[in-house]
Coordinates of C-alpha atoms in Angstrom, one line a residue:
M222 CA 89.3 107.6 105.4
H223 CA 87.5 105.8 102.5
M224 CA 84.7 107.5 100.5
N225 CA 82.4 106.6 97.7
R226 CA 82.1 108.9 94.7
R227 CA 79.0 110.6 96.0
E228 CA 80.5 111.4 99.4
F229 CA 83.6 112.6 97.7
L230 CA 81.8 115.0 95.4
Q231 CA 79.8 116.3 98.4
L232 CA 83.1 117.1 100.1
L233 CA 84.4 118.9 97.0
A234 CA 81.2 121.0 97.0
V235 CA 81.7 121.9 100.6
A236 CA 85.4 122.8 100.1
A237 CA 84.5 124.9 97.0
A238 CA 81.8 126.7 98.9
S239 CA 84.4 127.6 101.6
G240 CA 86.6 129.2 99.0
M241 CA 89.2 126.5 98.8
A242 CA 90.7 126.0 95.4
L243 CA 91.0 122.2 95.3
D244 CA 92.2 120.3 92.2
S245 CA 89.3 117.9 91.8
K246 CA 91.0 115.9 89.0
S247 CA 93.9 115.1 91.3
A248 CA 91.7 114.6 94.4
L249 CA 89.4 111.9 93.1
A250 CA 89.5 109.4 96.0
G251 CA 90.7 106.0 95.0
N252 CA 91.5 107.2 91.5
A253 CA 94.9 108.8 91.2
P254 CA 95.6 111.1 88.2
A255 CA 96.9 109.0 85.4
N256 CA 100.4 110.1 85.8
F257 CA 100.6 110.8 89.6
Y258 CA 102.5 107.7 90.5
D259 CA 104.0 107.3 87.0
V260 CA 107.7 107.7 87.4
P261 CA 109.6 106.3 84.4
R262 CA 113.0 105.0 85.3
H263 CA 116.0 107.2 84.3
G264 CA 119.4 105.6 83.9
N265 CA 120.6 102.4 85.5
V266 CA 121.0 102.9 89.3
S267 CA 118.0 103.6 91.6
F268 CA 117.3 104.3 95.3
L269 CA 114.1 104.4 97.2
H270 CA 114.1 106.2 100.5
F271 CA 111.8 106.8 103.4
T272 CA 112.6 108.1 106.8
D273 CA 111.2 109.1 110.2
C274 CA 108.0 107.1 109.9
H275 CA 107.9 106.9 113.7
A276 CA 106.3 103.5 113.8
Q277 CA 103.1 104.5 112.1
L278 CA 101.8 101.3 110.4
L279 CA 98.4 102.7 109.5
P280 CA 97.5 105.8 107.5
V281 CA 97.5 109.1 109.5
W282 CA 97.0 112.8 109.3
F283 CA 100.2 114.8 109.5
R284 CA 100.3 118.6 109.1
E285 CA 103.5 120.3 107.9
P286 CA 104.7 123.4 109.8
N287 CA 103.8 127.0 109.4
V288 CA 107.0 128.0 111.2
N289 CA 110.4 126.6 110.2
L290 CA 112.9 129.4 110.6
G291 CA 116.3 129.4 109.1
V292 CA 119.2 131.4 110.8
G293 CA 122.5 132.5 109.6
G294 CA 123.2 131.3 106.1
A295 CA 120.0 129.2 106.1
L296 CA 117.7 132.2 106.2
G297 CA 115.2 132.0 103.4
K298 CA 116.7 128.8 102.0
V299 CA 115.5 125.2 101.7
P300 CA 114.3 123.6 104.0
H301 CA 113.2 126.8 105.8
L302 CA 110.3 127.7 103.5
V303 CA 106.7 127.3 104.5
G304 CA 103.3 127.6 102.9
Q305 CA 103.1 129.8 99.7
H306 CA 106.9 130.3 99.8
L307 CA 107.5 126.6 99.4
L308 CA 104.9 126.3 96.6
K309 CA 106.5 129.2 94.7
Q310 CA 110.0 127.7 95.1
Y311 CA 109.0 124.5 93.5
G312 CA 106.2 125.6 91.1
I313 CA 103.5 123.7 92.9
K314 CA 99.9 124.6 92.1
P315 CA 98.0 126.0 95.1
G316 CA 95.1 123.7 96.1
S317 CA 96.7 120.7 94.4
V318 CA 97.4 117.3 95.9
D319 CA 101.1 118.2 96.1
A320 CA 100.3 121.5 97.8
H321 CA 98.4 119.6 100.5
A322 CA 101.3 117.1 100.9
F323 CA 104.1 119.6 101.2
T324 CA 102.4 122.5 103.2
Y325 CA 100.1 123.3 106.1
L326 CA 97.8 125.4 103.9
D327 CA 94.0 124.8 104.3
F328 CA 95.0 121.6 106.0
T329 CA 91.7 120.5 107.6
E330 CA 89.7 121.1 104.5
A331 CA 92.2 119.4 102.2
A332 CA 92.7 116.5 104.6
R333 CA 89.1 115.7 104.4
V334 CA 89.2 115.6 100.6
Y335 CA 92.5 113.9 99.9
G336 CA 92.4 111.5 102.8
K337 CA 95.2 110.2 105.1
V338 CA 98.8 109.6 104.3
G339 CA 101.3 106.8 104.8
G340 CA 100.4 103.4 106.1
F341 CA 102.8 100.5 105.5
A342 CA 100.3 98.6 103.4
H343 CA 100.0 101.5 101.0
L344 CA 103.7 102.3 101.1
K345 CA 104.4 98.6 100.2
T346 CA 102.2 99.0 97.1
L347 CA 104.2 102.0 96.0
V348 CA 107.6 100.5 96.8
D349 CA 106.7 97.4 94.7
K350 CA 105.4 99.6 91.9
M351 CA 108.7 101.6 91.8
R352 CA 110.8 98.4 92.1
A353 CA 108.9 96.7 89.2
Q354 CA 110.2 99.5 87.0
R355 CA 113.7 99.5 88.6
P356 CA 115.0 96.0 89.0
G357 CA 117.6 95.9 91.9
A358 CA 116.6 99.3 93.3
L359 CA 117.7 99.6 97.0
L360 CA 115.2 100.6 99.7
L361 CA 116.8 102.9 102.3
D362 CA 115.4 103.4 105.8
G363 CA 116.7 106.6 107.3
G364 CA 115.8 105.7 110.9
D365 CA 113.3 106.9 113.6
T366 CA 111.4 103.8 112.4
W367 CA 111.0 101.8 115.6
Q368 CA 109.7 104.5 117.9
G369 CA 106.5 106.7 117.9
S370 CA 103.6 104.4 118.4
A371 CA 102.0 102.4 121.2
T372 CA 102.4 99.0 119.4
S373 CA 106.1 99.6 118.8
L374 CA 106.6 100.5 122.5
W375 CA 104.6 97.5 123.7
T376 CA 106.3 95.0 121.3
N377 CA 109.7 96.3 122.1
A378 CA 110.0 97.5 118.4
Q379 CA 109.3 94.0 117.0
D380 CA 106.2 95.1 115.0
M381 CA 108.3 97.6 113.1
V382 CA 111.3 95.4 112.6
D383 CA 109.1 92.7 111.0
A384 CA 107.1 95.3 109.0
C385 CA 110.4 96.8 107.6
I386 CA 111.6 93.3 106.6
K387 CA 108.3 92.7 104.8
L388 CA 108.5 96.1 103.2
G389 CA 111.8 95.0 101.7
V390 CA 114.3 97.4 103.4
D391 CA 117.9 96.9 102.3
V392 CA 119.9 99.4 104.4
M393 CA 119.1 101.3 107.6
T394 CA 120.7 103.9 109.9
P395 CA 119.4 104.8 113.4
H396 CA 118.4 107.5 115.9
W397 CA 115.4 106.8 118.2
E398 CA 116.2 103.1 117.7
S399 CA 118.9 103.6 120.4
T400 CA 116.3 104.4 123.0
F401 CA 115.4 100.7 123.2
G402 CA 118.8 100.2 124.5
A403 CA 122.1 98.9 123.1
E404 CA 121.4 95.3 123.9
R405 CA 118.0 95.3 122.1
V406 CA 119.5 97.1 119.0
M407 CA 122.3 94.6 118.7
E408 CA 119.8 91.7 119.1
I409 CA 117.7 93.0 116.2
V410 CA 120.8 93.7 114.0
N411 CA 122.5 90.4 114.7
K412 CA 119.4 88.2 114.5
D413 CA 116.3 89.7 112.7
F414 CA 118.3 91.8 110.2
K415 CA 121.1 89.4 109.6
K416 CA 118.6 86.6 108.8
A417 CA 116.7 89.0 106.4
N418 CA 119.9 90.4 104.9
V419 CA 119.2 94.0 106.0
D420 CA 122.3 96.1 106.5
F421 CA 122.5 98.4 109.5
V422 CA 125.2 101.0 108.9
A423 CA 126.6 103.9 110.9
Q424 CA 130.1 105.2 110.3
N425 CA 129.9 107.6 113.2
I426 CA 129.0 105.1 116.0
V427 CA 132.2 103.9 117.7
T428 CA 133.1 102.4 121.1
N429 CA 134.0 104.7 123.9
D430 CA 137.2 102.9 124.8
F431 CA 139.1 102.2 121.6
G432 CA 137.0 103.9 118.9
D433 CA 136.1 100.6 117.2
Q434 CA 133.2 100.6 114.8
V435 CA 130.0 99.3 116.5
F436 CA 128.3 98.7 113.1
K437 CA 129.4 98.5 109.6
P438 CA 130.3 102.0 108.3
Y439 CA 129.1 101.2 104.9
V440 CA 128.0 98.4 102.6
M441 CA 128.9 97.8 99.0
K442 CA 126.2 96.7 96.5
E443 CA 126.0 96.1 92.8
M444 CA 123.2 97.3 90.5
G445 CA 123.1 96.7 86.8
G446 CA 126.8 96.0 86.8
V447 CA 127.6 99.2 88.7
K448 CA 129.3 99.1 92.1
I449 CA 127.7 101.4 94.7
A450 CA 128.3 102.2 98.3
V451 CA 125.9 103.2 101.0
I452 CA 127.5 104.9 104.0
G453 CA 125.5 105.2 107.3
Q454 CA 125.3 108.4 109.4
A455 CA 123.4 108.0 112.6
F456 CA 122.0 110.9 114.5
P457 CA 125.2 112.5 115.9
Y458 CA 123.7 113.8 119.2
T459 CA 121.9 110.7 120.4
P460 CA 123.6 110.6 123.9
I461 CA 122.7 114.3 124.4
A462 CA 119.2 114.5 123.0
N463 CA 118.2 111.1 124.5
P464 CA 119.4 109.2 127.6
R465 CA 123.1 108.3 127.5
H466 CA 122.6 105.4 129.9
M467 CA 120.7 103.5 127.2
V468 CA 123.9 103.4 125.0
P469 CA 126.6 103.8 127.7
D470 CA 129.5 102.3 125.7
W471 CA 128.9 104.1 122.3
S472 CA 130.2 107.4 121.1
F473 CA 128.4 109.3 118.3
G474 CA 129.2 112.7 116.7
I475 CA 129.4 114.0 113.1
R476 CA 132.9 112.7 112.3
D477 CA 133.5 114.5 109.0
D478 CA 137.1 113.1 108.8
N479 CA 135.8 109.5 109.2
M480 CA 133.2 110.1 106.6
Q481 CA 135.8 111.2 104.1
K482 CA 137.9 108.2 105.0
W483 CA 135.1 105.8 104.2
V484 CA 134.1 107.6 101.0
N485 CA 137.7 107.3 99.8
D486 CA 137.8 103.6 100.9
A487 CA 134.6 102.8 99.0
R488 CA 135.9 104.6 95.9
A489 CA 139.2 102.7 96.1
K490 CA 137.2 99.5 96.1
G491 CA 135.5 100.4 92.9
A492 CA 132.3 102.2 93.9
K493 CA 131.1 104.3 91.0
V494 CA 128.2 105.7 93.1
V495 CA 128.6 106.7 96.7
I496 CA 125.6 107.8 98.8
V497 CA 125.1 108.6 102.4
L498 CA 122.1 107.5 104.3
S499 CA 121.9 110.1 107.0
H500 CA 120.0 111.1 110.1
N501 CA 121.9 114.3 110.7
G502 CA 119.1 116.7 109.9
M503 CA 119.0 118.7 106.6
D504 CA 121.0 121.8 107.7
V505 CA 123.8 119.5 109.0
D506 CA 123.7 117.5 105.8
L507 CA 124.0 120.6 103.7
K508 CA 127.2 121.6 105.6
M509 CA 128.6 118.1 105.5
A510 CA 128.1 118.0 101.7
S511 CA 130.2 121.2 101.4
R512 CA 133.0 119.6 103.4
V513 CA 133.1 115.9 102.4
T514 CA 133.9 115.2 98.7
G515 CA 133.1 112.2 96.6
V516 CA 129.5 111.7 97.8
D517 CA 126.9 111.7 95.0
A518 CA 123.9 112.2 97.2
I519 CA 122.8 112.4 100.8
F520 CA 119.5 110.8 101.7
G521 CA 118.6 112.7 104.8
G522 CA 116.2 112.6 107.7
H523 CA 115.7 113.7 111.3
T524 CA 114.3 117.2 110.7
H525 CA 111.1 115.9 109.0
D526 CA 111.5 118.2 106.1
G527 CA 109.6 117.2 103.0
V528 CA 111.7 118.7 100.2
P529 CA 110.4 118.1 96.7
Q530 CA 113.8 118.3 94.9
P531 CA 117.4 117.9 96.0
V532 CA 119.6 120.8 96.9
K533 CA 122.8 120.9 94.9
V534 CA 125.9 121.6 97.1
K535 CA 129.2 122.4 95.6
N536 CA 132.4 121.2 97.3
A537 CA 136.1 121.1 96.6
K538 CA 135.9 118.2 94.1
G539 CA 132.4 118.4 92.7
M540 CA 128.8 118.5 93.8
T541 CA 126.5 116.5 96.1
L542 CA 122.7 116.3 96.0
V543 CA 121.1 116.6 99.4
T544 CA 117.5 115.3 100.0
N545 CA 115.1 115.0 102.9
A546 CA 112.1 112.8 102.7
G547 CA 109.6 114.1 105.4
S548 CA 108.2 111.8 108.0
N549 CA 105.4 109.5 109.2
G550 CA 105.5 107.3 106.1
K551 CA 104.1 110.3 104.2
F552 CA 106.7 110.2 101.4
L553 CA 108.8 107.9 99.3
G554 CA 111.9 109.4 97.6
V555 CA 112.8 108.0 94.2
M556 CA 116.3 108.8 92.9
D557 CA 117.5 107.6 89.6
F558 CA 121.1 107.9 88.4
D559 CA 122.4 107.5 84.9
V560 CA 125.9 106.1 85.5
R561 CA 128.2 105.8 82.5
G562 CA 131.9 106.1 82.0
G563 CA 132.5 105.3 85.7
K564 CA 130.5 108.2 87.1
V565 CA 127.1 109.7 87.5
Q566 CA 126.1 111.6 84.3
S567 CA 122.7 112.8 85.4
H568 CA 119.9 112.2 87.8
K569 CA 116.1 112.4 88.3
Y570 CA 114.3 112.7 91.6
R571 CA 110.7 112.6 92.8
L572 CA 109.5 112.8 96.4
L573 CA 106.1 111.0 96.1
P574 CA 103.4 111.6 98.7
V575 CA 101.9 108.3 99.9
F576 CA 98.1 108.9 99.8
S577 CA 96.2 105.9 101.1
N578 CA 93.1 106.8 99.0
L579 CA 95.2 106.8 95.9
L580 CA 97.1 103.5 96.5
P581 CA 95.5 100.2 97.3
A582 CA 96.7 98.4 100.4
D583 CA 99.1 95.5 99.8
P584 CA 97.1 92.5 101.0
A585 CA 100.0 90.6 102.7
M586 CA 101.2 93.8 104.6
D587 CA 97.6 94.7 105.5
A588 CA 97.1 91.2 107.0
Y589 CA 100.3 91.5 109.0
I590 CA 99.3 94.9 110.4
K591 CA 95.9 93.6 111.5
K592 CA 97.5 90.6 113.1
V593 CA 100.2 92.5 115.0
R594 CA 97.7 95.0 116.3
A595 CA 95.0 92.6 117.3
P596 CA 96.1 92.0 120.9
Y597 CA 96.0 95.7 121.6
E598 CA 93.0 97.0 119.6
K599 CA 90.7 97.4 122.7
K600 CA 93.3 99.4 124.6
L601 CA 94.2 101.5 121.5
G602 CA 90.6 102.2 120.7
E603 CA 89.6 103.6 124.0
T604 CA 88.1 107.1 123.5
L605 CA 89.4 109.4 126.1
A606 CA 87.7 112.6 124.8
V607 CA 86.6 114.3 121.7
T608 CA 88.4 117.3 120.2
D609 CA 86.6 120.3 118.9
D610 CA 90.0 121.8 118.2
F611 CA 92.5 121.0 115.4
L612 CA 95.4 119.1 117.1
Y613 CA 98.8 119.1 115.6
R614 CA 102.4 119.2 116.8
R615 CA 104.9 120.3 114.1
G616 CA 106.3 123.8 114.2
N617 CA 109.3 125.6 115.8
F618 CA 107.5 126.9 118.9
N619 CA 104.3 125.2 119.7
G620 CA 101.4 123.1 118.5
T621 CA 97.9 122.4 119.8
W622 CA 98.8 118.8 120.8
D623 CA 101.8 120.1 122.8
Q624 CA 99.5 122.7 124.4
L625 CA 97.2 120.0 125.5
L626 CA 100.1 118.1 127.1
V627 CA 101.4 121.0 129.1
D628 CA 97.8 122.1 130.1
A629 CA 97.2 118.5 131.4
M630 CA 100.5 118.4 133.3
M631 CA 99.8 121.8 135.0
D632 CA 96.3 120.8 135.9
V633 CA 97.0 117.3 137.2
K634 CA 100.2 118.2 139.0
G635 CA 99.3 121.7 140.3
A636 CA 102.3 123.3 138.5
D637 CA 102.9 127.0 137.8
A638 CA 104.5 126.1 134.5
A639 CA 105.3 123.0 132.3
F640 CA 107.9 121.9 129.8
S641 CA 107.3 119.4 127.0
P642 CA 110.1 118.4 124.6
G643 CA 110.1 119.9 121.1
F644 CA 109.5 116.5 119.4
R645 CA 108.7 116.7 115.7
W646 CA 106.9 113.3 115.6
G647 CA 103.2 112.9 116.5
T648 CA 100.2 112.6 114.3
T649 CA 97.4 115.1 113.7
L650 CA 93.7 115.1 114.6
L651 CA 90.9 117.0 112.8
P652 CA 88.1 118.9 114.6
G653 CA 85.5 116.4 115.7
D654 CA 87.8 113.4 115.9
P655 CA 87.9 111.2 119.0
I656 CA 91.1 111.4 121.1
T657 CA 91.8 107.7 121.5
M658 CA 94.5 106.1 123.6
E659 CA 96.3 105.3 120.3
R660 CA 96.4 109.0 119.3
L661 CA 97.6 110.0 122.7
M662 CA 100.4 107.4 122.5
D663 CA 101.4 108.8 119.1
Q664 CA 102.5 111.9 121.0
T665 CA 104.1 110.2 124.0
A666 CA 105.3 106.7 123.2
I667 CA 108.9 106.6 124.4
T668 CA 110.9 104.4 126.7
Y669 CA 111.5 107.1 129.3
P670 CA 108.0 108.6 129.8
Q671 CA 108.2 109.6 133.4
T672 CA 106.6 112.9 134.5
T673 CA 108.3 115.2 137.0
L674 CA 107.4 118.1 139.3
T675 CA 110.4 120.2 140.1
N676 CA 111.1 123.4 142.1
M677 CA 113.0 125.7 139.8
S678 CA 114.3 129.2 140.2
G679 CA 113.4 131.7 137.5
E680 CA 117.1 131.8 136.6
M681 CA 117.0 128.0 136.0
I682 CA 113.9 128.3 133.8
K683 CA 115.6 130.9 131.6
T684 CA 118.8 128.8 131.4
I685 CA 116.9 125.8 130.2
M686 CA 115.0 127.7 127.6
E687 CA 118.2 129.5 126.4
D688 CA 120.0 126.2 126.1
V689 CA 117.2 124.6 123.9
A690 CA 117.0 127.8 121.8
D691 CA 120.7 127.6 121.0
N692 CA 120.3 123.9 120.0
L693 CA 117.6 125.0 117.5
F694 CA 118.9 128.4 116.4
N695 CA 122.7 128.3 116.5
A696 CA 124.0 129.8 113.3
D697 CA 126.4 126.8 112.8
P698 CA 124.4 123.7 111.8
Y699 CA 126.9 121.5 113.5
Y700 CA 125.8 122.9 116.9
Q701 CA 122.1 122.3 116.1
Q702 CA 120.6 119.1 117.6
G703 CA 117.4 119.0 115.7
G704 CA 113.9 119.1 117.1
D705 CA 111.9 122.2 117.9
M706 CA 111.8 124.7 120.8
V707 CA 110.8 123.3 124.1
R708 CA 107.0 123.7 124.5
V709 CA 106.0 125.7 127.6
G710 CA 102.8 126.0 129.5
G711 CA 102.2 129.0 131.8
I712 CA 105.2 131.0 130.6
E713 CA 104.8 133.9 128.2
Y714 CA 108.0 135.0 126.6
T715 CA 109.8 136.8 123.7
I716 CA 112.4 135.1 121.6
A717 CA 115.1 136.6 119.3
P718 CA 116.3 133.6 117.3
N719 CA 119.2 135.5 115.7
A720 CA 120.6 136.8 119.0
K721 CA 123.7 135.4 120.7
I722 CA 123.6 132.4 123.1
G723 CA 122.1 133.4 126.5
Q724 CA 120.4 136.4 125.0
R725 CA 117.5 135.0 123.0
I726 CA 114.9 134.7 125.7
T727 CA 113.4 137.9 127.1
S728 CA 110.2 139.3 128.7
M729 CA 109.4 136.1 130.6
S730 CA 106.2 136.1 132.7
I731 CA 104.2 133.6 134.7
K732 CA 100.6 134.4 135.7
G733 CA 101.0 137.9 134.3
K734 CA 104.0 138.7 136.5
P735 CA 107.7 138.9 135.4
V736 CA 109.7 135.8 136.1
A737 CA 112.0 136.6 139.0
A738 CA 115.5 135.1 138.9
N739 CA 115.6 134.2 142.6
K740 CA 111.9 133.1 142.9
T741 CA 111.0 129.4 143.0
Y742 CA 108.3 128.0 140.7
K743 CA 106.7 124.5 140.5
V744 CA 107.5 123.2 137.0
A745 CA 106.0 120.0 135.5
G746 CA 107.8 118.1 132.8
W747 CA 108.3 114.7 131.2
A748 CA 110.9 112.6 129.3
P749 CA 113.9 113.0 131.8
V750 CA 117.2 111.9 130.3
A751 CA 118.8 111.2 133.7
E752 CA 119.1 107.5 134.8
G753 CA 116.8 106.4 137.6
A754 CA 114.1 109.0 137.1
T755 CA 110.7 108.1 138.5
G756 CA 107.2 109.4 138.0
E757 CA 103.9 108.6 136.5
P758 CA 104.1 108.0 132.7
I759 CA 103.0 111.0 130.7
W760 CA 100.2 109.1 128.9
D761 CA 98.6 108.2 132.2
V762 CA 98.7 111.9 133.4
V763 CA 97.1 113.1 130.1
A764 CA 94.6 110.3 129.8
S765 CA 93.2 111.1 133.3
Y766 CA 92.9 114.8 132.3
L767 CA 91.1 113.9 129.0
R768 CA 88.7 111.5 130.6
D769 CA 87.8 114.3 133.0
K770 CA 87.4 116.9 130.3
K771 CA 85.5 114.7 127.8
V772 CA 85.6 117.5 125.2
I773 CA 88.7 119.6 124.3
K774 CA 87.6 123.0 123.1
G775 CA 89.1 126.4 122.9
L776 CA 92.8 125.6 123.5
K777 CA 94.8 128.8 123.9
L778 CA 98.0 128.3 122.0
N779 CA 100.9 129.7 124.0
E780 CA 103.2 131.1 121.3
P781 CA 106.1 133.4 122.0
K782 CA 106.5 136.8 120.4
I783 CA 109.3 136.5 117.8
I784 CA 111.6 139.4 117.2
G785 CA 114.4 140.1 114.8
V786 CA 113.3 137.7 112.0
G787 CA 111.3 140.1 109.8
K788 CA 107.6 140.0 109.0
S789 CA 108.3 138.8 105.4
N790 CA 110.5 135.9 106.5
P791 CA 109.6 132.9 104.2
G792 CA 110.0 130.5 107.1
I793 CA 107.0 131.8 109.0
A794 CA 103.3 132.3 108.1
D795 CA 99.9 132.6 109.7
Y796 CA 101.6 133.1 113.1
K797 CA 99.5 134.5 115.9
G798 CA 102.2 135.1 118.5
G799 CA 103.5 138.3 117.0
V800 CA 106.5 138.7 114.6
S801 CA 108.9 141.6 114.0

């Protein structure tokens, strides 16, 4: 979205007339506030961090959640704050550019004013600006980088590999990367990354047979005469959340003891700063920080939480800073340490939103993106339908994009109900936008896209939903596997996130009738993790539905009634499904 000054002022007038308090000084398209990207260096050791970009090379819309519930000790704590609660926690002015970046509030109006976020050409400009002020700063890639777009899928991740090399990534750790298969991952690490001097680290990936490290557990660097160590922590539950047959010889897990061993090893070799590049998810990182000592900071990903400032976690021997840098190329974390006397004396941190209207595109990166996309532009640009509705995915229980997917599966496959994975990746569309093949692929581009139609008993449906609910709402973060609740079509239900396992899902009904345990229902789904699954790819199913509909209007969002969390819970706002 690029506007001239007149068009921009017209938008401001429309927004003001609708009662939205936008900060016009901050919003001036193409002219950032004088100090918005002014981040003076502090100290002598610096890290730049992005994560979960999900292969989005171009600027996109991405709405933050209005439901991000914390359970157990996480109730009401970062990152489980949404909307006004998050603004209050960090002193962010409502209606400002930061308020738009970090919350869902007034999203469609603000998005039209502030423009799209991310885009590797704009991210490159910001990275170079920060590096110019911080000679030797390391750029950390937290993973979920090679998956999430059509072009990444169709190029076997090569477009993103080359883009990250051009961006200047120094160190990376993985998650969805593994869904391209072990052989492809090793090819990239041993050829592309080795040639470009990119370190791929993961202390918690070992071989099944002898427990040998598959990748380097950590890498030592030097910055301004200070030795530093970057330890990798891949997503611990990769073979559970994704198909095991894609990485058959690798074992994952959290591996606290191993982490402590490598921290100690790095310290013994002279590291004065030790950081962890993690794809655990923020709640898991917070727990790990309380158990593993000697880590100065954890740069986290996986749960897509845009957290403006680090959380300070005390442990037996000190304190660890825990960060999380959002998703979709929307943010760049900038961490500066002042290291003197052999240890970190102080720090400063900014999580910078990457607004494409406020950052010029880097010419070389822009040219690369155009070149790599060129063979696919016609297919990407096919308009399948137009949406009158606001389409988004992110949120604990459902999103309108997910609703569209389950509606399409039920219609095309003649199902009573449908399941769609609780993925947190996927871009946003504003009312009036065309639904192109590219935008559909943003929601579905995986290497195991098969759709299924299965006869399931009511008992099996409940078991599946209970299992996913426990993955999301287990009070112990080490039993949470990230993602959101499975999206359901055709099933109305009540959920008690704080209940015990097997007792969270109640009052289930299909077509207005209670789900009977011994009755059989036709259930559509996609993304099977079992090897050898067959079925039409999800994007083909939904594309045919969209071509037939032509206009998407009046989506009825299927949201469960939530009980036992409290109406004033800071992790939920503007929820229409019912809360008590």
